[in-house]
Short mmCIF file of C-alpha atoms in Angstrom, two decimals:
data_model
loop_
_atom_site.label_atom_id
_atom_site.label_comp_id
_atom_site.label_asym_id
_atom_site.label_seq_id
_atom_site.Cartn_x
_atom_site.Cartn_y
_atom_site.Cartn_z
CA UNK A 25 0.00 0.00 0.00
CA UNK A 26 1.48 3.31 -1.10
CA UNK A 27 -0.20 5.26 1.70
CA UNK A 28 1.47 3.58 4.68
CA UNK A 29 3.63 6.70 5.02
CA UNK A 30 0.58 8.31 6.63
CA UNK A 31 1.22 6.33 9.82
CA UNK A 32 4.67 7.75 10.72
CA UNK A 33 3.54 11.16 9.44
CA UNK A 34 0.63 11.30 11.87
CA UNK A 35 2.80 10.13 14.76
CA UNK A 36 5.39 12.78 13.97
CA UNK A 37 2.85 15.59 13.63
CA UNK A 38 1.19 14.67 16.92
CA UNK A 39 4.54 14.39 18.71
CA UNK A 40 5.77 17.77 17.47
CA UNK A 41 2.47 19.54 18.12
CA UNK A 42 2.33 18.18 21.68
CA UNK A 43 5.84 19.48 22.34
CA UNK A 44 4.84 22.89 20.98
CA UNK A 45 1.63 22.95 23.02
CA UNK A 46 3.57 22.06 26.16
CA UNK A 47 5.93 25.00 25.64
CA UNK A 48 2.96 27.26 24.95
CA UNK A 49 1.11 26.09 28.08
CA UNK A 50 4.18 26.64 30.25
CA UNK A 51 4.75 30.11 28.77
CA UNK A 52 1.11 31.13 29.27
CA UNK A 53 0.73 29.40 32.66
CA UNK A 54 -2.00 27.09 31.36
CA UNK A 55 -1.41 24.70 34.21
CA UNK A 56 -3.59 22.14 35.96
CA UNK A 57 -3.17 22.91 39.66
CA UNK A 58 -3.87 19.94 41.98
CA UNK A 59 -6.84 20.22 44.32
CA UNK A 60 -8.85 17.95 46.61
CA UNK A 61 -10.56 16.31 43.62
CA UNK A 62 -7.38 15.74 41.62
CA UNK A 63 -5.60 12.42 41.12
CA UNK A 64 -2.23 14.12 40.63
CA UNK A 65 -0.03 16.10 43.01
CA UNK A 66 2.26 18.10 40.69
CA UNK A 67 1.16 21.18 38.67
CA UNK A 68 1.16 20.06 35.03
CA UNK A 69 0.48 21.80 31.69
CA UNK A 70 -2.84 20.89 30.08
CA UNK A 71 -4.42 21.02 26.64
CA UNK A 72 -2.07 18.62 24.86
CA UNK A 73 -5.00 16.70 23.39
CA UNK A 74 -5.31 19.43 20.76
CA UNK A 75 -2.32 17.77 19.09
CA UNK A 76 -4.31 14.56 18.71
CA UNK A 77 -7.22 16.49 17.22
CA UNK A 78 -5.14 18.40 14.69
CA UNK A 79 -2.98 15.45 13.64
CA UNK A 80 -6.04 13.28 13.04
CA UNK A 81 -8.16 15.93 11.30
CA UNK A 82 -5.29 16.93 8.99
CA UNK A 83 -5.07 13.42 7.59
CA UNK A 84 -8.80 12.99 6.84
CA UNK A 85 -8.67 14.97 3.55
CA UNK A 86 -5.88 12.65 2.41
CA UNK A 87 -8.07 9.63 3.17
CA UNK A 88 -10.89 11.23 1.18
CA UNK A 89 -8.63 12.12 -1.76
CA UNK A 90 -7.12 8.62 -1.84
CA UNK A 91 -10.59 7.06 -1.40
CA UNK A 92 -9.36 5.02 1.55
CA UNK A 93 -12.72 5.55 3.26
CA UNK A 94 -16.09 6.95 2.25
CA UNK A 95 -16.60 10.72 2.23
CA UNK A 96 -19.79 10.62 4.39
CA UNK A 97 -17.98 8.64 7.10
CA UNK A 98 -15.03 11.04 7.09
CA UNK A 99 -17.33 14.08 7.22
CA UNK A 100 -19.34 12.48 10.05
CA UNK A 101 -16.35 11.57 12.18
CA UNK A 102 -14.27 14.65 11.43
CA UNK A 103 -17.12 17.13 11.84
CA UNK A 104 -18.42 15.68 15.11
CA UNK A 105 -14.92 15.38 16.53
CA UNK A 106 -13.98 18.94 15.54
CA UNK A 107 -17.12 20.42 17.15
CA UNK A 108 -16.57 18.55 20.40
CA UNK A 109 -12.90 19.54 20.42
CA UNK A 110 -13.76 23.23 19.96
CA UNK A 111 -16.25 23.06 22.84
CA UNK A 112 -13.67 21.31 25.01
CA UNK A 113 -10.95 23.80 24.06
CA UNK A 114 -13.19 26.74 25.01
CA UNK A 115 -14.07 25.05 28.28
CA UNK A 116 -10.39 24.33 29.00
CA UNK A 117 -9.54 28.01 28.54
CA UNK A 118 -12.58 29.48 30.28
CA UNK A 119 -15.92 28.06 31.23
CA UNK A 120 -19.01 26.99 29.31
CA UNK A 121 -22.20 26.34 31.23
CA UNK A 122 -23.02 22.62 31.41
CA UNK A 123 -26.32 22.97 29.53
CA UNK A 124 -24.64 24.71 26.58
CA UNK A 125 -21.89 22.10 26.52
CA UNK A 126 -24.53 19.38 26.47
CA UNK A 127 -26.40 21.10 23.64
CA UNK A 128 -23.19 21.28 21.64
CA UNK A 129 -22.51 17.62 22.32
CA UNK A 130 -25.92 16.60 21.02
CA UNK A 131 -25.38 18.76 17.93
CA UNK A 132 -22.14 16.87 17.29
CA UNK A 133 -23.94 13.55 17.76
CA UNK A 134 -26.71 14.62 15.38
CA UNK A 135 -24.12 15.66 12.78
CA UNK A 136 -22.38 12.29 12.98
CA UNK A 137 -25.62 10.32 12.74
CA UNK A 138 -26.88 12.39 9.80
CA UNK A 139 -23.80 11.65 7.70
CA UNK A 140 -23.58 8.03 8.84
CA UNK A 141 -27.20 7.44 7.86
CA UNK A 142 -28.59 7.04 11.38
CA UNK A 143 -28.42 3.84 13.37
CA UNK A 144 -28.49 0.51 11.48
CA UNK A 145 -30.52 -2.63 12.25
CA UNK A 146 -28.80 -4.74 14.90
CA UNK A 147 -28.71 -8.52 15.17
CA UNK A 148 -30.17 -9.56 18.52
CA UNK A 149 -31.83 -12.75 19.76
CA UNK A 150 -31.40 -14.41 16.38
CA UNK A 151 -33.13 -11.65 14.43
CA UNK A 152 -32.34 -8.29 12.86
CA UNK A 153 -34.04 -5.48 14.76
CA UNK A 154 -34.54 -2.08 13.11
CA UNK A 155 -35.01 0.50 15.87
CA UNK A 156 -35.96 3.27 13.44
CA UNK A 157 -36.06 6.80 14.86
CA UNK A 158 -35.82 5.39 18.40
CA UNK A 159 -32.47 3.91 17.42
CA UNK A 160 -31.26 7.33 16.28
CA UNK A 161 -32.22 8.87 19.61
CA UNK A 162 -30.50 6.07 21.53
CA UNK A 163 -27.44 6.41 19.30
CA UNK A 164 -27.28 10.15 20.01
CA UNK A 165 -27.33 9.49 23.75
CA UNK A 166 -24.69 6.80 23.24
CA UNK A 167 -22.36 9.24 21.46
CA UNK A 168 -22.89 11.96 24.07
CA UNK A 169 -22.27 9.47 26.87
CA UNK A 170 -19.14 8.18 25.12
CA UNK A 171 -17.58 11.62 24.86
CA UNK A 172 -18.45 12.51 28.45
CA UNK A 173 -17.37 9.20 29.95
CA UNK A 174 -14.06 9.51 28.12
CA UNK A 175 -13.62 12.87 29.80
CA UNK A 176 -14.48 11.34 33.19
CA UNK A 177 -12.02 8.50 32.67
CA UNK A 178 -9.14 10.80 31.72
CA UNK A 179 -8.09 11.25 35.33
CA UNK A 180 -4.67 9.64 35.67
CA UNK A 181 -1.54 9.75 33.54
CA UNK A 182 -1.77 7.93 30.24
CA UNK A 183 -5.01 6.02 30.85
CA UNK A 184 -7.12 7.69 28.14
CA UNK A 185 -4.24 7.39 25.67
CA UNK A 186 -3.53 3.69 26.19
CA UNK A 187 -7.25 2.93 26.09
CA UNK A 188 -7.64 4.58 22.69
CA UNK A 189 -4.52 2.94 21.25
CA UNK A 190 -5.25 -0.59 22.48
CA UNK A 191 -8.93 -0.42 21.49
CA UNK A 192 -8.12 0.90 18.01
CA UNK A 193 -5.45 -1.74 17.44
CA UNK A 194 -7.86 -4.42 18.61
CA UNK A 195 -10.52 -3.16 16.21
CA UNK A 196 -8.02 -3.10 13.34
CA UNK A 197 -7.10 -6.73 14.04
CA UNK A 198 -10.78 -7.70 13.98
CA UNK A 199 -11.35 -5.76 10.74
CA UNK A 200 -8.38 -7.47 9.12
CA UNK A 201 -9.31 -11.00 10.18
CA UNK A 202 -12.98 -10.54 9.24
CA UNK A 203 -12.21 -9.22 5.77
CA UNK A 204 -13.07 -5.54 6.32
CA UNK A 205 -9.60 -4.10 5.73
CA UNK A 206 -11.09 -0.93 4.25
CA UNK A 207 -12.29 0.11 7.71
CA UNK A 208 -8.82 -0.03 9.24
CA UNK A 209 -7.50 3.38 8.22
CA UNK A 210 -9.50 5.59 10.57
CA UNK A 211 -8.85 3.68 13.82
CA UNK A 212 -5.23 3.01 12.83
CA UNK A 213 -4.50 6.69 12.21
CA UNK A 214 -6.38 7.71 15.34
CA UNK A 215 -4.15 5.35 17.33
CA UNK A 216 -1.08 6.92 15.71
CA UNK A 217 -2.25 10.43 16.57
CA UNK A 218 -2.67 9.35 20.20
CA UNK A 219 0.68 7.56 20.10
CA UNK A 220 2.57 10.75 19.32
CA UNK A 221 0.87 12.42 22.28
CA UNK A 222 1.40 9.45 24.62
CA UNK A 223 5.17 10.04 24.67
CA UNK A 224 4.45 13.22 26.63
CA UNK A 225 1.49 11.84 28.59
CA UNK A 226 2.92 8.50 29.77
CA UNK A 227 3.33 8.32 33.56
CA UNK A 228 4.64 10.59 34.92
CA UNK A 229 2.81 12.90 32.49
CA UNK A 230 4.51 16.06 31.24
CA UNK A 231 1.24 17.39 29.80
CA UNK A 232 -2.44 16.48 30.22
CA UNK A 233 -4.93 15.83 27.46
CA UNK A 234 -7.65 18.25 28.54
CA UNK A 235 -11.34 18.22 27.63
CA UNK A 236 -10.63 19.02 23.97
CA UNK A 237 -8.71 15.79 23.53
CA UNK A 238 -10.71 13.44 25.75
CA UNK A 239 -14.12 14.52 24.44
CA UNK A 240 -12.80 14.28 20.88
CA UNK A 241 -11.59 10.72 21.42
CA UNK A 242 -14.87 9.67 23.00
CA UNK A 243 -17.13 10.94 20.22
CA UNK A 244 -14.79 9.73 17.46
CA UNK A 245 -14.56 6.22 18.91
CA UNK A 246 -18.35 6.16 19.29
CA UNK A 247 -18.86 7.31 15.70
CA UNK A 248 -16.37 4.73 14.39
CA UNK A 249 -18.32 2.00 16.19
CA UNK A 250 -21.56 3.11 14.51
CA UNK A 251 -19.80 3.23 11.14
CA UNK A 252 -18.74 -0.38 11.76
CA UNK A 253 -22.29 -1.34 12.73
CA UNK A 254 -23.47 -0.43 9.22
CA UNK A 255 -21.04 -3.02 7.86
CA UNK A 256 -21.86 -5.72 10.44
CA UNK A 257 -23.70 -5.54 13.73
CA UNK A 258 -21.14 -8.03 15.09
CA UNK A 259 -18.55 -5.30 14.75
CA UNK A 260 -20.61 -2.96 16.95
CA UNK A 261 -20.74 -5.61 19.67
CA UNK A 262 -16.97 -6.04 19.29
CA UNK A 263 -16.41 -2.29 19.77
CA UNK A 264 -18.59 -2.22 22.88
CA UNK A 265 -16.59 -5.11 24.29
CA UNK A 266 -13.23 -3.49 23.49
CA UNK A 267 -14.35 -0.26 25.20
CA UNK A 268 -15.58 -2.18 28.24
CA UNK A 269 -13.10 -0.86 30.83
CA UNK A 270 -14.17 2.75 30.30
CA UNK A 271 -17.87 2.03 29.72
CA UNK A 272 -18.27 -0.14 32.83
CA UNK A 273 -16.27 2.01 35.25
CA UNK A 274 -17.88 5.29 34.14
CA UNK A 275 -21.43 3.92 33.92
CA UNK A 276 -21.29 2.00 37.21
CA UNK A 277 -19.88 5.08 38.96
CA UNK A 278 -22.53 7.36 37.46
CA UNK A 279 -25.37 5.05 38.51
CA UNK A 280 -24.12 4.89 42.10
CA UNK A 281 -23.74 8.66 42.28
CA UNK A 282 -27.23 9.18 40.82
CA UNK A 283 -28.74 6.79 43.37
CA UNK A 284 -26.95 8.65 46.17
CA UNK A 285 -28.24 11.99 44.88
CA UNK A 286 -24.84 13.51 44.04
CA UNK A 287 -24.53 16.37 41.58
CA UNK A 288 -23.17 14.24 38.76
CA UNK A 289 -21.85 17.23 36.79
CA UNK A 290 -19.46 18.15 39.60
CA UNK A 291 -15.84 16.98 39.54
CA UNK A 292 -14.99 14.00 41.73
CA UNK A 293 -12.49 11.19 42.02
CA UNK A 294 -14.70 8.21 42.85
CA UNK A 295 -14.14 6.11 39.73
CA UNK A 296 -12.77 2.65 40.25
CA UNK A 297 -9.51 3.43 38.45
CA UNK A 298 -9.00 6.46 40.72
CA UNK A 299 -9.48 4.40 43.88
CA UNK A 300 -7.09 1.81 42.41
CA UNK A 301 -4.39 4.40 41.67
CA UNK A 302 -4.61 5.76 45.23
CA UNK A 303 -4.45 2.24 46.65
CA UNK A 304 -1.22 1.39 44.81
CA UNK A 305 0.13 4.92 45.21
CA UNK A 306 1.04 5.36 41.53
CA UNK A 307 -0.65 5.85 38.16
CA UNK A 308 1.55 3.56 36.09
CA UNK A 309 0.34 0.15 37.39
CA UNK A 310 -3.30 1.11 36.79
CA UNK A 311 -2.60 2.50 33.33
CA UNK A 312 -0.71 -0.66 32.35
CA UNK A 313 -3.46 -2.73 33.96
CA UNK A 314 -5.95 -1.27 31.50
CA UNK A 315 -3.75 -2.40 28.62
CA UNK A 316 -3.50 -5.91 30.08
CA UNK A 317 -7.28 -6.19 30.54
CA UNK A 318 -7.88 -4.94 27.01
CA UNK A 319 -5.40 -7.31 25.40
CA UNK A 320 -5.76 -10.43 27.56
CA UNK A 321 -9.47 -10.40 28.36
CA UNK A 322 -11.51 -8.09 26.15
CA UNK A 323 -9.75 -8.55 22.81
CA UNK A 324 -10.13 -12.36 22.72
CA UNK A 325 -13.86 -12.05 23.44
CA UNK A 326 -14.22 -9.29 20.84
CA UNK A 327 -12.41 -11.53 18.34
CA UNK A 328 -14.83 -14.36 19.07
CA UNK A 329 -17.74 -12.01 18.38
CA UNK A 330 -16.37 -10.07 15.40
CA UNK A 331 -14.54 -12.88 13.63
CA UNK A 332 -15.88 -16.23 14.80
CA UNK A 333 -19.57 -15.37 15.17
CA UNK A 334 -20.12 -15.62 18.93
CA UNK A 335 -23.46 -14.04 19.86
CA UNK A 336 -22.74 -10.36 20.46
CA UNK A 337 -24.97 -9.96 23.52
CA UNK A 338 -23.50 -13.08 25.10
CA UNK A 339 -20.00 -11.82 24.42
CA UNK A 340 -20.86 -8.47 26.01
CA UNK A 341 -22.11 -10.17 29.17
CA UNK A 342 -19.02 -12.39 29.36
CA UNK A 343 -16.79 -9.33 28.98
CA UNK A 344 -18.61 -7.03 31.38
CA UNK A 345 -19.33 -9.28 34.38
CA UNK A 346 -15.66 -9.42 35.53
CA UNK A 347 -15.34 -5.68 34.86
CA UNK A 348 -18.33 -4.98 37.08
CA UNK A 349 -16.70 -7.16 39.74
CA UNK A 350 -13.55 -5.05 39.46
CA UNK A 351 -15.61 -1.86 39.79
CA UNK A 352 -17.16 -3.24 42.97
CA UNK A 353 -13.78 -4.42 44.29
CA UNK A 354 -12.27 -0.95 43.84
CA UNK A 355 -15.31 0.84 45.31
CA UNK A 356 -16.33 2.69 42.14
CA UNK A 357 -18.89 5.35 42.96
CA UNK A 358 -18.35 5.28 46.70
CA UNK A 359 -17.66 8.39 48.73
CA UNK A 360 -13.98 8.79 49.45
CA UNK A 361 -13.15 8.22 53.08
CA UNK A 362 -11.67 11.25 54.82
#
């Protein structure tokens, strides 16, 4: 393939942009100062996720020109990701009221679904179920939840980066083995864009991702999964399995906080991964633990679903039950003891 040069190019662009953004943040004192709700203890520059956004968006016109993916998919993913990144960037550098952020997030979701053609029929219980307009509404909530949960889960060094890279590589492997090589470019290049940033974000982080980067990754990964669902509903199940660590921890924590009556839009550090990092006293073991779970547990199940035809709902249950047990073990959603 004559376009493999795109991979090192995206890594290099992301790496260089992150270095530049770090210098800019230090010069302008754009620093994340630790507080009672932080999982870090050292003031650190923030906003490095913009490098991921720019490196990825810059390569999309090349994919369109080379016809390596369909134009509607590229417009859907690029447009939704760009809008969410702009909202996150503005929030990183000031403040946007939660209701306006949420409105912008739903606009991004609507944009993605419009260009992707809505939400496809899904194979469940031995039949193909077309959810119609209800499916579009559920898909919009799914995309908005994905971008917000990714923001919630970006709380310790490197965790959001390694999640994106390992999930994208897992998806590419499934695409390749199931004969859908044409879908590989977008997740592969997204992983490369994150890889260039990870050099600076790996524990101990020298720059943080910020809302612009984390929200961007969440909505893009969600949109890619819906793109895959139009090709095969088995691929959607595989994506949901691969993303299990973030989905389960964030959703379980949110449910517990809702039941307790907490203000869920307020910052906190009661996710399972945050309790785990405080228990071990470092970020690195937890960040690497996510990679191990993704590669050793979730990827084999996703392969069984996406390649070998295991029932998607059954695969999801098999993948999520141990993750829920881990969330319980690490007290996800509990109030932090004084």
